Coordinates of C-alpha atoms and ligand atoms in Angstrom, one line a residue:
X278 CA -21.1 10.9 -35.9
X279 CA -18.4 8.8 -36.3
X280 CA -16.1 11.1 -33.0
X281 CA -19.9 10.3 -31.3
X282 CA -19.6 6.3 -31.8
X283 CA -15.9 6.3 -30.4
X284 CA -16.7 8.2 -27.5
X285 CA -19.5 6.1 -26.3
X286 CA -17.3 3.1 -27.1
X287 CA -14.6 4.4 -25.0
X288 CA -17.1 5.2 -22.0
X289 CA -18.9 1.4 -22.5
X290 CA -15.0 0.5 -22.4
X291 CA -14.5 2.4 -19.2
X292 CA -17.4 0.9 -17.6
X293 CA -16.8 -2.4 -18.0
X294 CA -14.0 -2.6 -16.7
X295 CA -14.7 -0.5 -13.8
X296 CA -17.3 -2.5 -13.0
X297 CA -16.5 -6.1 -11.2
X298 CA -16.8 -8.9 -14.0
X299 CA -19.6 -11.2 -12.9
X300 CA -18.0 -14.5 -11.6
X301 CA -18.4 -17.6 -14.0
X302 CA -20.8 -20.3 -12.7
X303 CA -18.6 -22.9 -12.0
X304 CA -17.2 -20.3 -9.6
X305 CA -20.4 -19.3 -8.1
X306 CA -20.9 -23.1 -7.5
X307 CA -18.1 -23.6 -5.7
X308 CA -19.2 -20.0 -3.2
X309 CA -21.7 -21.5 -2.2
X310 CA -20.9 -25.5 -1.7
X311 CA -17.9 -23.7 0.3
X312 CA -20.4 -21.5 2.4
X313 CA -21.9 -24.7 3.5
X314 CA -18.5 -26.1 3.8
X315 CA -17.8 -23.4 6.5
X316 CA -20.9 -24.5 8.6
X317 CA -20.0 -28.2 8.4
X318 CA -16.6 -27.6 9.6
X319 CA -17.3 -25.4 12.0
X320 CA -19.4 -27.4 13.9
X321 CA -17.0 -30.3 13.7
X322 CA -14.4 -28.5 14.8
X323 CA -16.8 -26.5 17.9
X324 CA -17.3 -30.0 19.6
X325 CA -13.9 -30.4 20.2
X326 CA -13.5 -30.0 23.8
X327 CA -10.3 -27.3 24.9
X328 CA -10.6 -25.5 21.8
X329 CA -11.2 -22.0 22.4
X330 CA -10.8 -19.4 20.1
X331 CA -11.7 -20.7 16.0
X332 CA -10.2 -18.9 12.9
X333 CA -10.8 -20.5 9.6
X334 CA -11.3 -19.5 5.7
X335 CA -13.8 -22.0 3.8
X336 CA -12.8 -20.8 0.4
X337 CA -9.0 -21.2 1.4
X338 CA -10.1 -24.8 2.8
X339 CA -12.3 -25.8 0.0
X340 CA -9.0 -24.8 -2.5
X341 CA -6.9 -27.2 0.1
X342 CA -9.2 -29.6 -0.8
X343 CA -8.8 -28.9 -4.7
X344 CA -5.3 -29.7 -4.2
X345 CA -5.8 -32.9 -2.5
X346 CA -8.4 -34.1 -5.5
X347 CA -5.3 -32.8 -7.4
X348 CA -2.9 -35.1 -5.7
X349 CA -5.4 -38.1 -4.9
X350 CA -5.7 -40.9 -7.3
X351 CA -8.1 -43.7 -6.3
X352 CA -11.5 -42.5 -4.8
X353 CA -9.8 -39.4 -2.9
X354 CA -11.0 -36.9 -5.8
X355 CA -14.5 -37.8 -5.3
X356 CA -14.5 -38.1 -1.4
X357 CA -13.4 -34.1 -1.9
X358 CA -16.1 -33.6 -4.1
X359 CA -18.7 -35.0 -1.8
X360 CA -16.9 -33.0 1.2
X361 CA -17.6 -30.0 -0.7
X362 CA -21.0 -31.0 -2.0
X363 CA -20.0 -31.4 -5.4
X364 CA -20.3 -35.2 -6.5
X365 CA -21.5 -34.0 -10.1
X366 CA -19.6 -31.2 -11.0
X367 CA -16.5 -32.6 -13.5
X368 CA -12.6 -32.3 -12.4
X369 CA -11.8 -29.5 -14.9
X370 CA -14.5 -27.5 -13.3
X371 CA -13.9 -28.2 -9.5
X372 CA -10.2 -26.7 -10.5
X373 CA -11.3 -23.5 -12.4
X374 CA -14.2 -22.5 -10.2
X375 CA -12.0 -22.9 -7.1
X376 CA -9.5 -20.9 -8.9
X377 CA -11.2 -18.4 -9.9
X378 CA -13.2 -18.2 -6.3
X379 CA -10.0 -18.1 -4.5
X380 CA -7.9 -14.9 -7.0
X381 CA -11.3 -13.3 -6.8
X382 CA -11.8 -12.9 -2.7
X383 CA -8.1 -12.9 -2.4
X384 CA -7.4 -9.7 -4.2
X385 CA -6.3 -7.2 -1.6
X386 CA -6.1 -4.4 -4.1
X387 CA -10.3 -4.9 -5.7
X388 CA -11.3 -5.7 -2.1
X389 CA -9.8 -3.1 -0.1
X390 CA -8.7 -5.3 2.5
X391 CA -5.2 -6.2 3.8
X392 CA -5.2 -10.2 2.9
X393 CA -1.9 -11.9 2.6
X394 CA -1.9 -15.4 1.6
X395 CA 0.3 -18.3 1.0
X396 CA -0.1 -22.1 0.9
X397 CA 3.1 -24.5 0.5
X398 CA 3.1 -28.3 0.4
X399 CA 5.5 -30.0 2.3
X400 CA 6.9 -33.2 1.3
X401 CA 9.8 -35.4 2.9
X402 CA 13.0 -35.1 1.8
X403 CA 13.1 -38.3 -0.3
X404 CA 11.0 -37.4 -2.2
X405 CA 10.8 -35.6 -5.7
X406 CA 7.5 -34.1 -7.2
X407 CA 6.1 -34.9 -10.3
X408 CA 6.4 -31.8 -12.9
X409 CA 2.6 -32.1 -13.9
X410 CA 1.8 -32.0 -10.6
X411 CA 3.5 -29.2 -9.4
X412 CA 2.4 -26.9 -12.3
X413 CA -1.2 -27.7 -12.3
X414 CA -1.2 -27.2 -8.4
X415 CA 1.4 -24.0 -8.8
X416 CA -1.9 -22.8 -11.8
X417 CA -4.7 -23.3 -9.9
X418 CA -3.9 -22.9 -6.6
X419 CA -1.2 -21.1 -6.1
X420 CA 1.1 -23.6 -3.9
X421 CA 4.8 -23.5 -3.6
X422 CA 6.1 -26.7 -2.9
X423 CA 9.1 -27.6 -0.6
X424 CA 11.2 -30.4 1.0
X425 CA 11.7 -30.5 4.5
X426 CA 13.6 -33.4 6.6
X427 CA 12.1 -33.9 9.9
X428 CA 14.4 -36.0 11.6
X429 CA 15.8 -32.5 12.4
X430 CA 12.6 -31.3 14.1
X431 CA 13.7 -28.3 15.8
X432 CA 15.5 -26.9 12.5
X433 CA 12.1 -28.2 10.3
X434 CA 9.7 -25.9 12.7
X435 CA 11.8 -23.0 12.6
X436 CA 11.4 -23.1 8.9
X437 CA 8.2 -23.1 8.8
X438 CA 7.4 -20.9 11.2
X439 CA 10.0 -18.6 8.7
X440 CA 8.0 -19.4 5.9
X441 CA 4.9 -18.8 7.8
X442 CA 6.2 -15.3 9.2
X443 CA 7.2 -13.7 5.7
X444 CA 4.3 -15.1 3.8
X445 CA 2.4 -13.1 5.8
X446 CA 4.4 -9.7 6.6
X447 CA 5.5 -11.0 10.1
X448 CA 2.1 -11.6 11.5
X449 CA 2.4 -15.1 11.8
X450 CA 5.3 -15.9 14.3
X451 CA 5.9 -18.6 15.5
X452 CA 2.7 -19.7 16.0
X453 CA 3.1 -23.5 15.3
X454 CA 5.4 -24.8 18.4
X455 CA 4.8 -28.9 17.8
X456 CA 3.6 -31.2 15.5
X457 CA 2.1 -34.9 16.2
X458 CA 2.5 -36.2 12.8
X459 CA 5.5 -35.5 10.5
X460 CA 5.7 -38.4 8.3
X461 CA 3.3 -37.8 5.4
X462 CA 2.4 -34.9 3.1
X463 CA 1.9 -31.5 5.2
X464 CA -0.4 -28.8 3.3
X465 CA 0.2 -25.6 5.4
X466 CA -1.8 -22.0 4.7
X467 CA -0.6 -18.9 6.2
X468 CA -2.9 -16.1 6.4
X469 CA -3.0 -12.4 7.5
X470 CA -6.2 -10.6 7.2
X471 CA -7.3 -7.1 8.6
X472 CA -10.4 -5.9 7.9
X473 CA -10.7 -2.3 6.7
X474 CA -13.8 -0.9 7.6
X475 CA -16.6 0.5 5.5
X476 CA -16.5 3.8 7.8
X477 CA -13.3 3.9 10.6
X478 CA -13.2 3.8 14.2
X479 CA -11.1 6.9 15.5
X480 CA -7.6 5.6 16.7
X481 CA -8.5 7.9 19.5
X482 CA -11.7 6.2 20.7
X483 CA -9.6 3.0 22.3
X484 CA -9.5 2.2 26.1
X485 CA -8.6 -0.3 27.9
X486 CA -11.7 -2.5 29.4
X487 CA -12.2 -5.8 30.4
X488 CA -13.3 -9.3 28.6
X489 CA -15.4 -12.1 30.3
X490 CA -13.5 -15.5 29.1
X491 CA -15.5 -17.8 31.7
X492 CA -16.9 -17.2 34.8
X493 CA -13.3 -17.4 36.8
X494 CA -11.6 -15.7 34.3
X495 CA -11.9 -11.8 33.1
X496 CA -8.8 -10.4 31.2
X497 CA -8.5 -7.4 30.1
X498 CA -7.5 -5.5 26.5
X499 CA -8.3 -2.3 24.7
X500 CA -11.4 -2.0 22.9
X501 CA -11.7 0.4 20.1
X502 CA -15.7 2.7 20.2
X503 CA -17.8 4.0 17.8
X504 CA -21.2 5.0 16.9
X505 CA -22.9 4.7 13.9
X506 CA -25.7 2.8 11.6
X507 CA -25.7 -0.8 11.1
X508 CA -27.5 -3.4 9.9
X509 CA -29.1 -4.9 13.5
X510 CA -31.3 -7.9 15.0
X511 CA -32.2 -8.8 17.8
X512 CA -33.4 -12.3 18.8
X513 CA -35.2 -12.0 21.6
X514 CA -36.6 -15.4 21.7
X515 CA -33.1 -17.1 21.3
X516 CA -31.4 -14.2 23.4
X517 CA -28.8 -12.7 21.4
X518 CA -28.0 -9.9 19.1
X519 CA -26.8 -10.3 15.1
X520 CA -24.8 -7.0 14.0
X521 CA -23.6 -6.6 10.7
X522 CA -20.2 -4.1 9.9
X523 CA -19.7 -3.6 6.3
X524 CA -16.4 -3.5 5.2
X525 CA -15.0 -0.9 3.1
X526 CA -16.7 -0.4 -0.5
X527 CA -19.5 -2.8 0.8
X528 CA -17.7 -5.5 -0.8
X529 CA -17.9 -7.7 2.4
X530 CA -19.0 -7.3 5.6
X531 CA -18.2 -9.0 9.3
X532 CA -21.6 -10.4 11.2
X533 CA -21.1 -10.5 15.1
X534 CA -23.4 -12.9 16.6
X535 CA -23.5 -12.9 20.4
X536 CA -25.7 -14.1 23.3
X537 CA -26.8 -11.1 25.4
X538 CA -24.9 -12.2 28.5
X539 CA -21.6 -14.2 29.2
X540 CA -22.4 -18.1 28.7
X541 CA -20.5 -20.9 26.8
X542 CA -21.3 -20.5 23.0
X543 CA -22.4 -24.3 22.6
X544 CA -26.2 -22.6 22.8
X545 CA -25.9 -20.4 19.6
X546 CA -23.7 -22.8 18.0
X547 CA -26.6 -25.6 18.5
X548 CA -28.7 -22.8 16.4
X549 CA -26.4 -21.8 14.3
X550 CA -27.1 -23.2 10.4
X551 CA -26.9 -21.2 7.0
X552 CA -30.4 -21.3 6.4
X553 CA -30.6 -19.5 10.2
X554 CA -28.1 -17.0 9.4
X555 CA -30.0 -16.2 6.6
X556 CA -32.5 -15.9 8.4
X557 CA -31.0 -13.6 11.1
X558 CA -29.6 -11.6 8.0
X559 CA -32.9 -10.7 6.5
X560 CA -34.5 -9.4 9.6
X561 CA -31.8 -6.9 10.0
X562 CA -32.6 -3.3 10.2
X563 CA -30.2 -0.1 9.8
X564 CA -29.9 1.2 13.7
X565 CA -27.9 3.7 15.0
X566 CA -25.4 1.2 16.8
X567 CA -22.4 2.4 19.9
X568 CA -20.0 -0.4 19.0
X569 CA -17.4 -1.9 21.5
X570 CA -15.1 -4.5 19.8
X571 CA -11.7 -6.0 21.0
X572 CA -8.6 -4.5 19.3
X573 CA -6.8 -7.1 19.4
X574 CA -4.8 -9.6 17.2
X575 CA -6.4 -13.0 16.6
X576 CA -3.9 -15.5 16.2
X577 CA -4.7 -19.5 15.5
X578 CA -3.1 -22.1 14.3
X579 CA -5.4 -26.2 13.6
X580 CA -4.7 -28.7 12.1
X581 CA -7.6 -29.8 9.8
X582 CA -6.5 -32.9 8.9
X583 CA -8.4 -34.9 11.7
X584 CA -11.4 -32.9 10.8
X585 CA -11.4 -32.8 7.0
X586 CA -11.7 -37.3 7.9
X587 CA -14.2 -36.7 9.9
X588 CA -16.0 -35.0 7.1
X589 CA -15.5 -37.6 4.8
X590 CA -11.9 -37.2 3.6
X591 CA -11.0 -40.5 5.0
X592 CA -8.9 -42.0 2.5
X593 CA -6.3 -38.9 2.0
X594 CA -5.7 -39.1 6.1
X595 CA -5.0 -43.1 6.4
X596 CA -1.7 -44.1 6.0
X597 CA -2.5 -47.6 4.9
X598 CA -5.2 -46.5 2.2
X599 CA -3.5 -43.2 0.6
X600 CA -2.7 -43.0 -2.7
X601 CA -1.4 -39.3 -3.4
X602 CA 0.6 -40.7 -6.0
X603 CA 0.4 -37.6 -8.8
X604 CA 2.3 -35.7 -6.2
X605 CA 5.1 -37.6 -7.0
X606 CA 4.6 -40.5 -8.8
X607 CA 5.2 -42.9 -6.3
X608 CA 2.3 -44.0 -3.9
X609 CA 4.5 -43.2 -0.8
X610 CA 2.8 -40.6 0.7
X611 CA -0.7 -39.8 3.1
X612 CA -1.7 -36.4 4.5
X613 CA -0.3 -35.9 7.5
X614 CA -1.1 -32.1 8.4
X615 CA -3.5 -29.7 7.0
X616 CA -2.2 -27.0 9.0
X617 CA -4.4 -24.1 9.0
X618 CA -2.8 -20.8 10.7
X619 CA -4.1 -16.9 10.8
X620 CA -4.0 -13.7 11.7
X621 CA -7.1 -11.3 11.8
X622 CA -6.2 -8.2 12.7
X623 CA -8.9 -6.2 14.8
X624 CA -8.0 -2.3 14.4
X625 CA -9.7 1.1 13.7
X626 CA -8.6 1.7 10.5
X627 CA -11.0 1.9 8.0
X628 CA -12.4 4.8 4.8
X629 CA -13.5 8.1 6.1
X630 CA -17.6 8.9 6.0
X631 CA -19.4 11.7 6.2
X632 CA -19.8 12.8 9.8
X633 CA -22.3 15.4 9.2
X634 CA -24.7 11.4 10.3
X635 CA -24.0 12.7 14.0
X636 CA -26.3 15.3 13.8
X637 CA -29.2 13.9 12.9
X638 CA -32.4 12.7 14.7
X639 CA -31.9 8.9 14.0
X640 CA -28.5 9.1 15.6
X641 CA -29.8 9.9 18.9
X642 CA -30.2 7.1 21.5
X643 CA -28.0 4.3 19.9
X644 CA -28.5 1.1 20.8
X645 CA -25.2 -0.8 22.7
X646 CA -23.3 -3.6 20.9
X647 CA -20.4 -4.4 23.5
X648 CA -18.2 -7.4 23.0
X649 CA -16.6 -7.9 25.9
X650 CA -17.8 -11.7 25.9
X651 CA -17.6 -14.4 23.7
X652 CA -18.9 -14.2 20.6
X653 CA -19.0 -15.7 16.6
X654 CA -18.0 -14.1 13.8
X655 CA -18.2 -14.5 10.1
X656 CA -16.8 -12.4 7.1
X657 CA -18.8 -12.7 4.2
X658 CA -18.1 -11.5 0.9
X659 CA -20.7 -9.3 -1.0
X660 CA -20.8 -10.7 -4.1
X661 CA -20.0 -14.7 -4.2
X662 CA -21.9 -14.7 -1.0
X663 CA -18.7 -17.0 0.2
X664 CA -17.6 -17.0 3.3
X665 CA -13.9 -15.7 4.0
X666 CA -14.0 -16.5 7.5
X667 CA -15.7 -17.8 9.9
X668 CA -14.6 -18.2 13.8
X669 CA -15.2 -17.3 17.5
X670 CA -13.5 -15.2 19.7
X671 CA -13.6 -16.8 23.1
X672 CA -10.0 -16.3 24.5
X673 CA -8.7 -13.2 23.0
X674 CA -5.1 -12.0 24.1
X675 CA -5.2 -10.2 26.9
X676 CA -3.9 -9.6 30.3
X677 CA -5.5 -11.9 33.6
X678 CA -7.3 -10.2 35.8
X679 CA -8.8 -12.5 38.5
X680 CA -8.5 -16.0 38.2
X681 CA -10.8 -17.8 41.1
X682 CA -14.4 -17.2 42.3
Ligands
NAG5 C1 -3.8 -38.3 -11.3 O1 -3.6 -39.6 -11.7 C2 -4.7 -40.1 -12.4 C3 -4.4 -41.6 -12.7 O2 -3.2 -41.8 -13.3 C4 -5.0 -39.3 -13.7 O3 -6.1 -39.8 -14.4 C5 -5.2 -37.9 -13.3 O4 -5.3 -37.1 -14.4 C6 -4.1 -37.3 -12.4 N1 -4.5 -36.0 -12.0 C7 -3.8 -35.0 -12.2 C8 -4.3 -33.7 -11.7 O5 -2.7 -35.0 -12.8
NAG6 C1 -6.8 -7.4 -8.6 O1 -7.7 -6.4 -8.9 C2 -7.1 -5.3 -9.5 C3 -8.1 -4.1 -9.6 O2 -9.4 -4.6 -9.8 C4 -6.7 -5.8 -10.9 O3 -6.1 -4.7 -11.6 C5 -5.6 -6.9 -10.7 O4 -5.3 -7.4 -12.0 C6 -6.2 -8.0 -9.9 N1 -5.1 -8.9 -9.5 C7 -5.2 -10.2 -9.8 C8 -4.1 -11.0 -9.3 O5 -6.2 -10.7 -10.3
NAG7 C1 -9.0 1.2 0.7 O1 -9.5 2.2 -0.2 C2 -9.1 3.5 0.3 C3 -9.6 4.5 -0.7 O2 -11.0 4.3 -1.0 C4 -7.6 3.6 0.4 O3 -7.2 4.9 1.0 C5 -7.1 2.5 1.4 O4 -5.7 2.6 1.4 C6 -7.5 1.2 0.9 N1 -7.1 0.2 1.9 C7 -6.8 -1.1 1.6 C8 -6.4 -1.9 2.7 O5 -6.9 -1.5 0.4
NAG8 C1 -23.0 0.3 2.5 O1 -23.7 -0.4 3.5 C2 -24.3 0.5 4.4 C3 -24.9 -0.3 5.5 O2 -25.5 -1.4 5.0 C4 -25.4 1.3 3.6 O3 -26.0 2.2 4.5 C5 -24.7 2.1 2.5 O4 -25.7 2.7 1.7 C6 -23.9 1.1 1.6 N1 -23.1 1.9 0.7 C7 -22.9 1.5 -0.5 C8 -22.0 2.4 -1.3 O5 -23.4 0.5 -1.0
NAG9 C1 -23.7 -5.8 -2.0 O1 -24.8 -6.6 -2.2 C2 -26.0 -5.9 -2.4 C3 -27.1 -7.0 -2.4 O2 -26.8 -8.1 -3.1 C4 -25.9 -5.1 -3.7 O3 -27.1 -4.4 -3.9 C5 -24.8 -4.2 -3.6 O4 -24.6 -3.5 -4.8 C6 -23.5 -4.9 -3.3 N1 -22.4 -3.9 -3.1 C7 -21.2 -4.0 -3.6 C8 -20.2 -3.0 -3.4 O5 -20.9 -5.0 -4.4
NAG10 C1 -22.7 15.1 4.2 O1 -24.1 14.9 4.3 C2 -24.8 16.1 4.4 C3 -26.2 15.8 4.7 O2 -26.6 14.5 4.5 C4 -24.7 16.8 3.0 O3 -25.4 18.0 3.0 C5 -23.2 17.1 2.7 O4 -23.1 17.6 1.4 C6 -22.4 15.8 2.8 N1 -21.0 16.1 2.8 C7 -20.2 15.5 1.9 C8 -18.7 15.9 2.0 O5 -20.5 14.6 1.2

């Protein structure tokens, strides 16, 4: 009886902590106020005119923003709040959910995804940060913080293009060539992420083909094949297609959404909300699917800061109205740069399925999904329902093929 009891406690043991521990509701609050963070900011971002390809990670933003209610004193800390849609949730709560969101999403290993990750704060050299500060920031979000003197600007890029470069295994280099502003407080995130697919592409199935950028240019770049079942809809009334690639475990998955022919993507971007995505989502059905998809490396580098005012962080931007003062102490500081800067990887690599699929009737006839246009993209995660990224590919690299018309 009693060898009975400690078995079953061992197994209840086991399975608990197999299991994924269900994310605490301050957490869960903060999935989904970033979620709609990613639309907002998106769309601010998509009017800008010359901005081609977009690469962003609300729940990396919305912790950027933690650590500017962290360094804020005067009304900044509850401009972030209303940014991220959360005027009534306390401090001590913002913190902790973000937190927790951010180790959650971010573990590489419980994810089975490659995500490297690493956030610095950038200061002048006169100035020195205040201990509190630096270990609450350090706690909940993970920054390092540095010094950098920047009346040495050549020297000051290369080290934080160094920076950038190891944080993230060498994908990152040298992506940030200028900067406008160098006066003020930078908050910099470096990011490499590679989605591993739910079932691979064979490293064999890759050919080179071409991409439509606009209708003078075409480029061209490998693109990785395969067939297989995915979640599918097609709009027919909005013309475009919504195909959903779970990544591996199911634990997140990458939505395509792209207009059946070449055209500037200001048309799905007008229809683009989270309640339409939803939307979209729900009227998916598993179809056999051919999928073409760039394999390419998507690198991009903004700076936020312009756009995080324009949300409503206007205090934290303005020189003359700052007051950042807990980084330091001294109110001698505004945020200058929220520079922003990935890597998603595009390959074949993903876990091995059952093949014996091929066979069967529903397999025959698939339906083409070929990306060789512009297109958005999001990576949501299963469980929080946050959004790790969310972007377009517009300009992928590639090599020019014809240039006039
Ligand atoms: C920032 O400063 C304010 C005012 O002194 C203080 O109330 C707040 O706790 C500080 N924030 C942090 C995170 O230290
Ligand atoms: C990441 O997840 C693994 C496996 O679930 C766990 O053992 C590890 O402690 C987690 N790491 C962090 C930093 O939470
Ligand atoms: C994902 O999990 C598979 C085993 O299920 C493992 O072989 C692979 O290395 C993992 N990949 C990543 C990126 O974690
Ligand atoms: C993963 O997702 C695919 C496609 O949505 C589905 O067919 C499959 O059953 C899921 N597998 C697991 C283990 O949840
Ligand atoms: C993904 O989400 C669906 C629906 O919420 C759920 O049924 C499934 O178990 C989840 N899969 C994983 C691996 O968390
Ligand atoms: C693959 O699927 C087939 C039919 O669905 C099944 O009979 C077979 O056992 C599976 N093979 C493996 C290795 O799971």
């Amino acid at each position: 009886m009693l060898m009975l009891t400690v078995v079953t406690l061992c197994l209840l043991v086991m399975a608990a902590s197999s299991e994924d521990k269900a994310l605490s509701s301050h957490a869960a609050t903060m999935a989904d106020n970033s979620a709609s963070l990613a639309f907002n900011l998106y769309h601010t971002m998509a009017k800008e005119k010359d901005l081609e390809n977009i690469l962003i990670s609300p729940v990396v933003v919305a912790s950027t923003l933690g650590l500017v209610a962290l360094a804020g004193k005067e009304s900044t800390p509850s401009q972030v709040k209303a940014v991220l849609g959360a005027d009534k949730v306390l401090d001590e709560h913002l913190h902790a959910g973000l937190a927790e969101l951010l180790t959650d999403v971010s573990n590489s290993t419980a994810r089975n995804v490659t995500w490297k990750l690493g956030s610095r704060l950038y200061g002048p050299s006169s100035i020195s940060f205040a201990d509190g500060f630096v270990q609450s920031s350090k706690k909940f979000y993970n920054v390092e913080h540095s010094k950098i003197n920047f009346r040495d600007k050549k020297t000051a890029m290369k080290s934080i293009n160094t920076w950038m470069s190891k944080s993230t295994g060498g994908k990152l280099p040298e992506v940030i060539k200028d900067m406008e502003r160098t006066d003020g407080a930078m908050i910099i995130n470096a990011m490499f992420f590679k989605p591993h697919w739910h079932e691979q592409f064979h490293h064999k199935m890759v050919d080179d083909r071409t991409f439509l950028v606009h209708h003078s240019l075409t480029i061209s770049l490998p693109m990785m094949h395969r067939t297989g079942l995915y979640p599918f809809f097609e709009d027919k009334d909005n013309k475009l297609c919504v195909l959903s690639m779970p990544l591996a475990h199911n634990m997140s998955t990458l939505i395509i959404i792209m207009p059946y022919h070449m055209e500037p993507l200001e048309r799905l971007e007008k229809l683009l909300t989270r309640k339409q995505l939803d939307d979209w989502l729900s009227k998916q059905e598993e179809k056999a699917m051919a999928v073409s998809l760039p394999k390419v490396s998507l690198e991009v580098g903004h700076d936020l800061q312009k756009y995080l005012g324009e949300l409503g962080l206007t205090e934290a931007v303005d020189k003359a109205k700052a007051d950042l003062s807990n980084i330091s102490g001294k109110k001698d500081l505004y945020l200058s740069n929220v520079l922003h800067v990935s890597a998603l990887e595009w390959d074949t690599p993903g876990n091995t399925f059952n093949t014996s699929i091929y066979s069967s009737e529903r397999m025959k006839n698939p339906k083409l999904f070929y990306a060789d246009h512009p297109f958005i993209f999001l990576v949501k995660d299963n469980r929080s329902k946050s959004i790790l990224f969310i972007g377009r590919m517009v300009h992928p690299n590639g090599k020019k093929m014809k240039d006039e018309l």
